[in-house]
């Protein structure tokens, strides 16, 4: 089925959910030989939310989904596909989209998991946009959700990575629409997706997996070696994130005939406030056009952008008809950008 020129997609609903428990930097000081000053200065993070032990990633996704479906003014039965972006699924298989589908009681519709880590939301938005444009689907639920807190080394050994991440979920409904006036009507204008696997091991979670020189995917030494915790070369990530986010953002805007100064709001992935400040500085974007939430949530990976959308709407910073540009960078390396009229 080809792309139908009369059908566009738009973000018809936005929702989010974060668990109640807040972990401040001072709480982490008691666990992992860090300081509020170090974390704030290097990352901009003040606090993050962590789940209780009986909560799964699809539980967070479920609450964010109900919020997004209500915001779109739809019934859950109107949803005809679920895309779930997460690097911290409920279980290795099946994907969290299947667990979420069951919780929503939507047996029979397509349920798809994607990885792509911090770029997962924009990858998912691009996939949803293409399915909608093909005419095969009308209302796709796209969820980005993570529970990092169950997968971090919370001892001093893990402090360089573990202070960065938080738990949460965001969701949007991507719906079919007909655009009559492109300067006013909500629609997704462009998405661009990229990856460079040469950098896969600069930010990764090695185990469990089949990539070990071992007959078992859970090697006996895995826990002892800490291969079940994320590994990151922070400086390499920083440099590539700034470069690639700038590149892809400029490409998406210019190839759509949009000047950066015409964009009303920038919603960047929330890896580190310093990364976003640097991107803003390099592209000369006024600070009040960039909406950051990392101060409150830490890095929630696939959830950061929809969570930011929900908070920007609540804060009155994102209104219908505004032009939004978004860019993300993460493990893979993967990076992506999107431009839409909300
Ligand atoms: N608390 C206190 N001290 C710490 C901590 C901590 N949590 N973590 C590391 N340190 C110490 C180190 O041990 C080191 O001490 P030393 O000088 O005595 O050896 C010192 O701080 C500097 O360590 P570096 O690793 O060199 O710290 P750096 O300045 O690179 O900052 C950071 C680390 C913040 C992670 C930085 O590299 C960065 O911002 N990278 C971008 C990566 C990122 O944001 N990733 C998020 C996930 S990926 C994504 O979403 C794209």
PDB file of N, CA, C and O and ligand atoms in Angstrom, residues 28 32-39 41-45 87 117-119 148 156-165 202-203 232-239 241 245 269-275 294 299-301 304 328-331 333-334, ligand 1:
ATOM      1  N   UNK A  28      20.269  10.161  46.735  1.00  0.00           N
ATOM      2  CA  UNK A  28      21.321   9.360  46.090  1.00  0.00           C
ATOM      3  C   UNK A  28      22.658   9.504  46.811  1.00  0.00           C
ATOM      4  O   UNK A  28      23.474   8.577  46.810  1.00  0.00           O
ATOM      5  N   UNK A  32      25.398   6.319  46.899  1.00  0.00           N
ATOM      6  CA  UNK A  32      26.445   6.089  45.893  1.00  0.00           C
ATOM      7  C   UNK A  32      27.547   7.147  45.833  1.00  0.00           C
ATOM      8  O   UNK A  32      28.056   7.440  44.755  1.00  0.00           O
ATOM      9  N   UNK A  33      27.931   7.685  46.949  1.00  0.00           N
ATOM     10  CA  UNK A  33      29.115   8.552  46.996  1.00  0.00           C
ATOM     11  C   UNK A  33      29.085   9.622  45.904  1.00  0.00           C
ATOM     12  O   UNK A  33      30.012   9.755  45.098  1.00  0.00           O
ATOM     13  N   UNK A  34      27.980  10.343  45.880  1.00  0.00           N
ATOM     14  CA  UNK A  34      27.842  11.433  44.916  1.00  0.00           C
ATOM     15  C   UNK A  34      27.424  12.682  45.683  1.00  0.00           C
ATOM     16  O   UNK A  34      27.324  12.658  46.911  1.00  0.00           O
ATOM     17  N   UNK A  35      27.196  13.780  44.977  1.00  0.00           N
ATOM     18  CA  UNK A  35      26.733  14.987  45.670  1.00  0.00           C
ATOM     19  C   UNK A  35      25.735  15.729  44.790  1.00  0.00           C
ATOM     20  O   UNK A  35      25.806  15.662  43.560  1.00  0.00           O
ATOM     21  N   UNK A  36      24.842  16.430  45.464  1.00  0.00           N
ATOM     22  CA  UNK A  36      23.863  17.249  44.750  1.00  0.00           C
ATOM     23  C   UNK A  36      24.585  18.224  43.826  1.00  0.00           C
ATOM     24  O   UNK A  36      24.210  18.403  42.666  1.00  0.00           O
ATOM     25  N   UNK A  37      25.653  18.804  44.332  1.00  0.00           N
ATOM     26  CA  UNK A  37      26.407  19.796  43.564  1.00  0.00           C
ATOM     27  C   UNK A  37      26.965  19.185  42.265  1.00  0.00           C
ATOM     28  O   UNK A  37      26.835  19.763  41.189  1.00  0.00           O
ATOM     29  N   UNK A  38      27.581  17.984  42.373  1.00  0.00           N
ATOM     30  CA  UNK A  38      28.160  17.329  41.193  1.00  0.00           C
ATOM     31  C   UNK A  38      27.059  17.053  40.165  1.00  0.00           C
ATOM     32  O   UNK A  38      27.215  17.358  38.981  1.00  0.00           O
ATOM     33  N   UNK A  39      25.939  16.506  40.632  1.00  0.00           N
ATOM     34  CA  UNK A  39      24.876  16.105  39.693  1.00  0.00           C
ATOM     35  C   UNK A  39      24.268  17.340  39.013  1.00  0.00           C
ATOM     36  O   UNK A  39      24.097  17.372  37.789  1.00  0.00           O
ATOM     37  N   UNK A  41      25.547  20.360  38.643  1.00  0.00           N
ATOM     38  CA  UNK A  41      26.506  21.059  37.782  1.00  0.00           C
ATOM     39  C   UNK A  41      26.733  20.320  36.457  1.00  0.00           C
ATOM     40  O   UNK A  41      26.780  20.934  35.397  1.00  0.00           O
ATOM     41  N   UNK A  42      26.858  18.981  36.502  1.00  0.00           N
ATOM     42  CA  UNK A  42      27.189  18.236  35.274  1.00  0.00           C
ATOM     43  C   UNK A  42      25.972  17.879  34.440  1.00  0.00           C
ATOM     44  O   UNK A  42      26.111  17.593  33.252  1.00  0.00           O
ATOM     45  N   UNK A  43      24.783  17.810  35.074  1.00  0.00           N
ATOM     46  CA  UNK A  43      23.632  17.267  34.327  1.00  0.00           C
ATOM     47  C   UNK A  43      22.373  18.140  34.379  1.00  0.00           C
ATOM     48  O   UNK A  43      21.482  17.972  33.561  1.00  0.00           O
ATOM     49  N   UNK A  44      22.271  19.004  35.379  1.00  0.00           N
ATOM     50  CA  UNK A  44      21.052  19.811  35.554  1.00  0.00           C
ATOM     51  C   UNK A  44      19.938  19.095  36.315  1.00  0.00           C
ATOM     52  O   UNK A  44      18.885  19.664  36.575  1.00  0.00           O
ATOM     53  N   UNK A  45      20.178  17.834  36.692  1.00  0.00           N
ATOM     54  CA  UNK A  45      19.111  17.035  37.337  1.00  0.00           C
ATOM     55  C   UNK A  45      19.022  17.354  38.840  1.00  0.00           C
ATOM     56  O   UNK A  45      20.043  17.391  39.530  1.00  0.00           O
ATOM     57  N   UNK A  87      13.610   0.502  26.372  1.00  0.00           N
ATOM     58  CA  UNK A  87      14.803  -0.343  26.520  1.00  0.00           C
ATOM     59  C   UNK A  87      14.749  -1.127  27.822  1.00  0.00           C
ATOM     60  O   UNK A  87      15.671  -1.875  28.150  1.00  0.00           O
ATOM     61  N   UNK A 117      16.189   3.068  22.042  1.00  0.00           N
ATOM     62  CA  UNK A 117      16.604   3.767  23.249  1.00  0.00           C
ATOM     63  C   UNK A 117      16.139   5.237  23.276  1.00  0.00           C
ATOM     64  O   UNK A 117      14.983   5.511  23.103  1.00  0.00           O
ATOM     65  N   UNK A 118      17.085   6.178  23.428  1.00  0.00           N
ATOM     66  CA  UNK A 118      16.674   7.582  23.609  1.00  0.00           C
ATOM     67  C   UNK A 118      16.032   8.168  22.343  1.00  0.00           C
ATOM     68  O   UNK A 118      15.340   9.179  22.407  1.00  0.00           O
ATOM     69  N   UNK A 119      16.279   7.542  21.191  1.00  0.00           N
ATOM     70  CA  UNK A 119      15.637   8.007  19.955  1.00  0.00           C
ATOM     71  C   UNK A 119      14.326   7.268  19.710  1.00  0.00           C
ATOM     72  O   UNK A 119      13.685   7.466  18.671  1.00  0.00           O
ATOM     73  N   UNK A 148      14.037   2.533  34.743  1.00  0.00           N
ATOM     74  CA  UNK A 148      15.490   2.399  34.856  1.00  0.00           C
ATOM     75  C   UNK A 148      15.910   1.940  36.246  1.00  0.00           C
ATOM     76  O   UNK A 148      16.933   1.285  36.405  1.00  0.00           O
ATOM     77  N   UNK A 156      28.489   2.932  44.795  1.00  0.00           N
ATOM     78  CA  UNK A 156      29.424   3.928  44.243  1.00  0.00           C
ATOM     79  C   UNK A 156      30.000   3.534  42.887  1.00  0.00           C
ATOM     80  O   UNK A 156      30.302   4.407  42.063  1.00  0.00           O
ATOM     81  N   UNK A 157      30.111   2.231  42.595  1.00  0.00           N
ATOM     82  CA  UNK A 157      30.632   1.793  41.282  1.00  0.00           C
ATOM     83  C   UNK A 157      29.797   2.297  40.118  1.00  0.00           C
ATOM     84  O   UNK A 157      30.294   2.463  39.008  1.00  0.00           O
ATOM     85  N   UNK A 158      28.495   2.508  40.357  1.00  0.00           N
ATOM     86  CA  UNK A 158      27.596   2.851  39.258  1.00  0.00           C
ATOM     87  C   UNK A 158      27.270   4.328  39.176  1.00  0.00           C
ATOM     88  O   UNK A 158      26.483   4.743  38.311  1.00  0.00           O
ATOM     89  N   UNK A 159      27.887   5.134  40.038  1.00  0.00           N
ATOM     90  CA  UNK A 159      27.403   6.519  40.187  1.00  0.00           C
ATOM     91  C   UNK A 159      27.455   7.349  38.904  1.00  0.00           C
ATOM     92  O   UNK A 159      26.614   8.213  38.692  1.00  0.00           O
ATOM     93  N   UNK A 160      28.437   7.089  38.018  1.00  0.00           N
ATOM     94  CA  UNK A 160      28.567   7.921  36.821  1.00  0.00           C
ATOM     95  C   UNK A 160      27.364   7.766  35.896  1.00  0.00           C
ATOM     96  O   UNK A 160      27.029   8.677  35.140  1.00  0.00           O
ATOM     97  N   UNK A 161      26.695   6.621  35.964  1.00  0.00           N
ATOM     98  CA  UNK A 161      25.530   6.368  35.100  1.00  0.00           C
ATOM     99  C   UNK A 161      24.224   6.480  35.898  1.00  0.00           C
ATOM    100  O   UNK A 161      23.248   7.084  35.444  1.00  0.00           O
ATOM    101  N   UNK A 162      24.233   5.948  37.114  1.00  0.00           N
ATOM    102  CA  UNK A 162      22.965   5.756  37.832  1.00  0.00           C
ATOM    103  C   UNK A 162      22.296   7.057  38.283  1.00  0.00           C
ATOM    104  O   UNK A 162      21.077   7.082  38.473  1.00  0.00           O
ATOM    105  N   UNK A 163      23.067   8.121  38.448  1.00  0.00           N
ATOM    106  CA  UNK A 163      22.447   9.398  38.861  1.00  0.00           C
ATOM    107  C   UNK A 163      21.633  10.024  37.729  1.00  0.00           C
ATOM    108  O   UNK A 163      20.835  10.928  37.964  1.00  0.00           O
ATOM    109  N   UNK A 164      21.839   9.532  36.501  1.00  0.00           N
ATOM    110  CA  UNK A 164      21.239  10.207  35.340  1.00  0.00           C
ATOM    111  C   UNK A 164      19.783   9.818  35.085  1.00  0.00           C
ATOM    112  O   UNK A 164      19.035  10.585  34.493  1.00  0.00           O
ATOM    113  N   UNK A 165      19.404   8.600  35.507  1.00  0.00           N
ATOM    114  CA  UNK A 165      18.165   8.030  34.965  1.00  0.00           C
ATOM    115  C   UNK A 165      16.987   8.006  35.933  1.00  0.00           C
ATOM    116  O   UNK A 165      17.159   7.836  37.141  1.00  0.00           O
ATOM    117  N   UNK A 202      29.596   2.187  22.950  1.00  0.00           N
ATOM    118  CA  UNK A 202      29.890   3.401  23.728  1.00  0.00           C
ATOM    119  C   UNK A 202      28.805   3.655  24.774  1.00  0.00           C
ATOM    120  O   UNK A 202      29.003   4.416  25.712  1.00  0.00           O
ATOM    121  N   UNK A 203      27.638   3.059  24.554  1.00  0.00           N
ATOM    122  CA  UNK A 203      26.513   3.215  25.489  1.00  0.00           C
ATOM    123  C   UNK A 203      25.629   1.994  25.301  1.00  0.00           C
ATOM    124  O   UNK A 203      24.897   1.909  24.318  1.00  0.00           O
ATOM    125  N   UNK A 232      28.679   3.192  29.873  1.00  0.00           N
ATOM    126  CA  UNK A 232      28.649   4.423  29.050  1.00  0.00           C
ATOM    127  C   UNK A 232      29.991   5.128  29.061  1.00  0.00           C
ATOM    128  O   UNK A 232      30.597   5.300  30.112  1.00  0.00           O
ATOM    129  N   UNK A 233      30.389   5.559  27.879  1.00  0.00           N
ATOM    130  CA  UNK A 233      31.528   6.466  27.760  1.00  0.00           C
ATOM    131  C   UNK A 233      30.926   7.872  27.629  1.00  0.00           C
ATOM    132  O   UNK A 233      30.591   8.327  26.535  1.00  0.00           O
ATOM    133  N   UNK A 234      30.779   8.536  28.788  1.00  0.00           N
ATOM    134  CA  UNK A 234      30.002   9.784  28.848  1.00  0.00           C
ATOM    135  C   UNK A 234      30.517  10.891  27.958  1.00  0.00           C
ATOM    136  O   UNK A 234      29.738  11.604  27.324  1.00  0.00           O
ATOM    137  N   UNK A 235      31.823  11.014  27.872  1.00  0.00           N
ATOM    138  CA  UNK A 235      32.378  12.134  27.078  1.00  0.00           C
ATOM    139  C   UNK A 235      32.114  11.937  25.584  1.00  0.00           C
ATOM    140  O   UNK A 235      31.779  12.881  24.871  1.00  0.00           O
ATOM    141  N   UNK A 236      32.264  10.693  25.106  1.00  0.00           N
ATOM    142  CA  UNK A 236      31.991  10.408  23.685  1.00  0.00           C
ATOM    143  C   UNK A 236      30.509  10.659  23.382  1.00  0.00           C
ATOM    144  O   UNK A 236      30.156  11.258  22.355  1.00  0.00           O
ATOM    145  N   UNK A 237      29.646  10.216  24.299  1.00  0.00           N
ATOM    146  CA  UNK A 237      28.204  10.424  24.100  1.00  0.00           C
ATOM    147  C   UNK A 237      27.911  11.923  24.002  1.00  0.00           C
ATOM    148  O   UNK A 237      27.184  12.374  23.102  1.00  0.00           O
ATOM    149  N   UNK A 238      28.488  12.688  24.883  1.00  0.00           N
ATOM    150  CA  UNK A 238      28.229  14.139  24.914  1.00  0.00           C
ATOM    151  C   UNK A 238      28.569  14.780  23.561  1.00  0.00           C
ATOM    152  O   UNK A 238      27.741  15.473  22.957  1.00  0.00           O
ATOM    153  N   UNK A 239      29.784  14.515  23.087  1.00  0.00           N
ATOM    154  CA  UNK A 239      30.260  15.159  21.855  1.00  0.00           C
ATOM    155  C   UNK A 239      29.382  14.769  20.658  1.00  0.00           C
ATOM    156  O   UNK A 239      28.952  15.623  19.875  1.00  0.00           O
ATOM    157  N   UNK A 241      26.314  13.549  20.716  1.00  0.00           N
ATOM    158  CA  UNK A 241      24.921  13.984  20.885  1.00  0.00           C
ATOM    159  C   UNK A 241      24.742  15.409  20.379  1.00  0.00           C
ATOM    160  O   UNK A 241      23.808  15.704  19.619  1.00  0.00           O
ATOM    161  N   UNK A 245      22.488  15.949  17.045  1.00  0.00           N
ATOM    162  CA  UNK A 245      21.187  16.612  17.249  1.00  0.00           C
ATOM    163  C   UNK A 245      21.120  17.909  16.435  1.00  0.00           C
ATOM    164  O   UNK A 245      20.087  18.205  15.825  1.00  0.00           O
ATOM    165  N   UNK A 269      15.212  15.545  23.411  1.00  0.00           N
ATOM    166  CA  UNK A 269      15.422  14.451  24.360  1.00  0.00           C
ATOM    167  C   UNK A 269      16.145  15.005  25.588  1.00  0.00           C
ATOM    168  O   UNK A 269      16.984  15.899  25.480  1.00  0.00           O
ATOM    169  N   UNK A 270      15.820  14.441  26.750  1.00  0.00           N
ATOM    170  CA  UNK A 270      16.386  14.948  28.003  1.00  0.00           C
ATOM    171  C   UNK A 270      17.436  13.979  28.529  1.00  0.00           C
ATOM    172  O   UNK A 270      17.148  13.127  29.375  1.00  0.00           O
ATOM    173  N   UNK A 271      18.655  14.078  27.981  1.00  0.00           N
ATOM    174  CA  UNK A 271      19.754  13.228  28.468  1.00  0.00           C
ATOM    175  C   UNK A 271      20.543  13.975  29.511  1.00  0.00           C
ATOM    176  O   UNK A 271      21.002  13.400  30.494  1.00  0.00           O
ATOM    177  N   UNK A 272      20.687  15.269  29.258  1.00  0.00           N
ATOM    178  CA  UNK A 272      21.584  16.075  30.070  1.00  0.00           C
ATOM    179  C   UNK A 272      21.319  17.531  29.692  1.00  0.00           C
ATOM    180  O   UNK A 272      21.365  17.882  28.522  1.00  0.00           O
ATOM    181  N   UNK A 273      21.053  18.352  30.691  1.00  0.00           N
ATOM    182  CA  UNK A 273      20.738  19.764  30.409  1.00  0.00           C
ATOM    183  C   UNK A 273      21.878  20.439  29.649  1.00  0.00           C
ATOM    184  O   UNK A 273      21.632  21.299  28.801  1.00  0.00           O
ATOM    185  N   UNK A 274      23.107  20.012  29.931  1.00  0.00           N
ATOM    186  CA  UNK A 274      24.275  20.630  29.266  1.00  0.00           C
ATOM    187  C   UNK A 274      24.267  20.324  27.769  1.00  0.00           C
ATOM    188  O   UNK A 274      24.691  21.152  26.968  1.00  0.00           O
ATOM    189  N   UNK A 275      23.827  19.127  27.385  1.00  0.00           N
ATOM    190  CA  UNK A 275      23.744  18.778  25.955  1.00  0.00           C
ATOM    191  C   UNK A 275      22.743  19.724  25.277  1.00  0.00           C
ATOM    192  O   UNK A 275      23.029  20.320  24.240  1.00  0.00           O
ATOM    193  N   UNK A 294      14.290  17.707  32.438  1.00  0.00           N
ATOM    194  CA  UNK A 294      15.237  16.773  33.073  1.00  0.00           C
ATOM    195  C   UNK A 294      15.475  17.110  34.543  1.00  0.00           C
ATOM    196  O   UNK A 294      15.767  16.234  35.351  1.00  0.00           O
ATOM    197  N   UNK A 299      16.785  11.379  33.168  1.00  0.00           N
ATOM    198  CA  UNK A 299      16.647  10.888  31.799  1.00  0.00           C
ATOM    199  C   UNK A 299      15.698   9.687  31.808  1.00  0.00           C
ATOM    200  O   UNK A 299      16.042   8.631  32.346  1.00  0.00           O
ATOM    201  N   UNK A 300      14.522   9.855  31.230  1.00  0.00           N
ATOM    202  CA  UNK A 300      13.565   8.747  31.145  1.00  0.00           C
ATOM    203  C   UNK A 300      13.562   8.136  29.729  1.00  0.00           C
ATOM    204  O   UNK A 300      12.586   7.511  29.316  1.00  0.00           O
ATOM    205  N   UNK A 301      14.628   8.345  29.001  1.00  0.00           N
ATOM    206  CA  UNK A 301      14.903   7.699  27.710  1.00  0.00           C
ATOM    207  C   UNK A 301      13.736   7.817  26.720  1.00  0.00           C
ATOM    208  O   UNK A 301      13.451   8.915  26.286  1.00  0.00           O
ATOM    209  N   UNK A 304      11.083  10.731  27.430  1.00  0.00           N
ATOM    210  CA  UNK A 304      11.339  12.161  27.718  1.00  0.00           C
ATOM    211  C   UNK A 304      10.515  13.111  26.842  1.00  0.00           C
ATOM    212  O   UNK A 304      10.035  14.133  27.338  1.00  0.00           O
ATOM    213  N   UNK A 328      16.579  13.907  19.071  1.00  0.00           N
ATOM    214  CA  UNK A 328      17.008  12.985  20.125  1.00  0.00           C
ATOM    215  C   UNK A 328      18.277  12.271  19.686  1.00  0.00           C
ATOM    216  O   UNK A 328      18.551  12.136  18.486  1.00  0.00           O
ATOM    217  N   UNK A 329      19.010  11.804  20.690  1.00  0.00           N
ATOM    218  CA  UNK A 329      20.245  11.060  20.428  1.00  0.00           C
ATOM    219  C   UNK A 329      20.414  10.017  21.516  1.00  0.00           C
ATOM    220  O   UNK A 329      20.113  10.302  22.681  1.00  0.00           O
ATOM    221  N   UNK A 330      20.861   8.838  21.158  1.00  0.00           N
ATOM    222  CA  UNK A 330      21.066   7.844  22.198  1.00  0.00           C
ATOM    223  C   UNK A 330      21.833   6.631  21.748  1.00  0.00           C
ATOM    224  O   UNK A 330      22.475   6.622  20.688  1.00  0.00           O
ATOM    225  N   UNK A 331      21.758   5.603  22.571  1.00  0.00           N
ATOM    226  CA  UNK A 331      22.476   4.362  22.340  1.00  0.00           C
ATOM    227  C   UNK A 331      22.203   3.821  20.947  1.00  0.00           C
ATOM    228  O   UNK A 331      21.085   3.894  20.430  1.00  0.00           O
ATOM    229  N   UNK A 333      25.005   4.176  18.072  1.00  0.00           N
ATOM    230  CA  UNK A 333      24.277   5.405  18.328  1.00  0.00           C
ATOM    231  C   UNK A 333      23.067   5.500  17.393  1.00  0.00           C
ATOM    232  O   UNK A 333      23.163   5.107  16.222  1.00  0.00           O
ATOM    233  N   UNK A 334      21.997   6.044  17.892  1.00  0.00           N
ATOM    234  CA  UNK A 334      20.859   6.397  17.052  1.00  0.00           C
ATOM    235  C   UNK A 334      20.573   7.875  17.277  1.00  0.00           C
ATOM    236  O   UNK A 334      20.852   8.399  18.356  1.00  0.00           O
TER     237      UNK A 334
HETATM  238  N1  LIG B   1      29.155  11.905  41.582  1.00  0.00           N
HETATM  239  C1  LIG B   1      30.344  12.397  41.917  1.00  0.00           C
HETATM  240  N2  LIG B   1      31.446  12.209  41.195  1.00  0.00           N
HETATM  241  C2  LIG B   1      31.321  11.494  40.071  1.00  0.00           C
HETATM  242  C3  LIG B   1      30.094  10.949  39.649  1.00  0.00           C
HETATM  243  C4  LIG B   1      28.970  11.173  40.462  1.00  0.00           C
HETATM  244  N3  LIG B   1      27.774  10.703  40.162  1.00  0.00           N
HETATM  245  N4  LIG B   1      30.291  10.289  38.503  1.00  0.00           N
HETATM  246  C5  LIG B   1      31.589  10.421  38.192  1.00  0.00           C
HETATM  247  N5  LIG B   1      32.207  11.143  39.135  1.00  0.00           N
HETATM  248  C6  LIG B   1      33.603  11.560  39.189  1.00  0.00           C
HETATM  249  C7  LIG B   1      34.531  10.625  38.443  1.00  0.00           C
HETATM  250  O1  LIG B   1      34.915   9.526  39.242  1.00  0.00           O
HETATM  251  C8  LIG B   1      35.680  11.540  38.131  1.00  0.00           C
HETATM  252  O2  LIG B   1      36.488  11.663  39.261  1.00  0.00           O
HETATM  253  P1  LIG B   1      38.095  11.808  39.137  1.00  0.00           P
HETATM  254  O3  LIG B   1      38.308  13.092  38.387  1.00  0.00           O
HETATM  255  O4  LIG B   1      38.540  11.855  40.545  1.00  0.00           O
HETATM  256  O5  LIG B   1      38.535  10.603  38.376  1.00  0.00           O
HETATM  257  C9  LIG B   1      35.009  12.896  37.897  1.00  0.00           C
HETATM  258  O6  LIG B   1      33.724  12.814  38.537  1.00  0.00           O
HETATM  259  C10 LIG B   1      34.832  13.225  36.436  1.00  0.00           C
HETATM  260  O7  LIG B   1      34.270  12.062  35.812  1.00  0.00           O
HETATM  261  P2  LIG B   1      33.931  12.058  34.296  1.00  0.00           P
HETATM  262  O8  LIG B   1      33.336  10.741  33.932  1.00  0.00           O
HETATM  263  O9  LIG B   1      35.130  12.544  33.527  1.00  0.00           O
HETATM  264  O10 LIG B   1      32.788  13.146  34.294  1.00  0.00           O
HETATM  265  P3  LIG B   1      32.310  14.046  33.106  1.00  0.00           P
HETATM  266  O11 LIG B   1      32.776  15.414  33.308  1.00  0.00           O
HETATM  267  O12 LIG B   1      32.522  13.398  31.782  1.00  0.00           O
HETATM  268  O13 LIG B   1      30.746  14.031  33.380  1.00  0.00           O
HETATM  269  C11 LIG B   1      28.761  13.025  32.510  1.00  0.00           C
HETATM  270  C12 LIG B   1      30.028  12.814  33.325  1.00  0.00           C
HETATM  271  C13 LIG B   1      27.867  14.001  33.244  1.00  0.00           C
HETATM  272  C14 LIG B   1      28.037  11.692  32.377  1.00  0.00           C
HETATM  273  C15 LIG B   1      29.171  13.576  31.140  1.00  0.00           C
HETATM  274  O14 LIG B   1      30.170  12.777  30.529  1.00  0.00           O
HETATM  275  C16 LIG B   1      28.033  13.714  30.236  1.00  0.00           C
HETATM  276  O15 LIG B   1      27.211  14.580  30.400  1.00  0.00           O
HETATM  277  N6  LIG B   1      27.929  12.854  29.202  1.00  0.00           N
HETATM  278  C17 LIG B   1      26.814  12.782  28.346  1.00  0.00           C
HETATM  279  C18 LIG B   1      26.217  11.458  28.550  1.00  0.00           C
HETATM  280  C19 LIG B   1      24.798  11.507  28.984  1.00  0.00           C
HETATM  281  O16 LIG B   1      24.222  12.515  29.286  1.00  0.00           O
HETATM  282  N7  LIG B   1      24.229  10.328  28.989  1.00  0.00           N
HETATM  283  C20 LIG B   1      22.863  10.171  29.338  1.00  0.00           C
HETATM  284  C21 LIG B   1      22.376   8.881  28.799  1.00  0.00           C
HETATM  285  S1  LIG B   1      22.650   8.763  27.130  1.00  0.00           S
HETATM  286  C22 LIG B   1      21.529   9.601  26.318  1.00  0.00           C
HETATM  287  O17 LIG B   1      20.428   9.733  26.744  1.00  0.00           O
HETATM  288  C23 LIG B   1      21.957  10.236  25.078  1.00  0.00           C
END
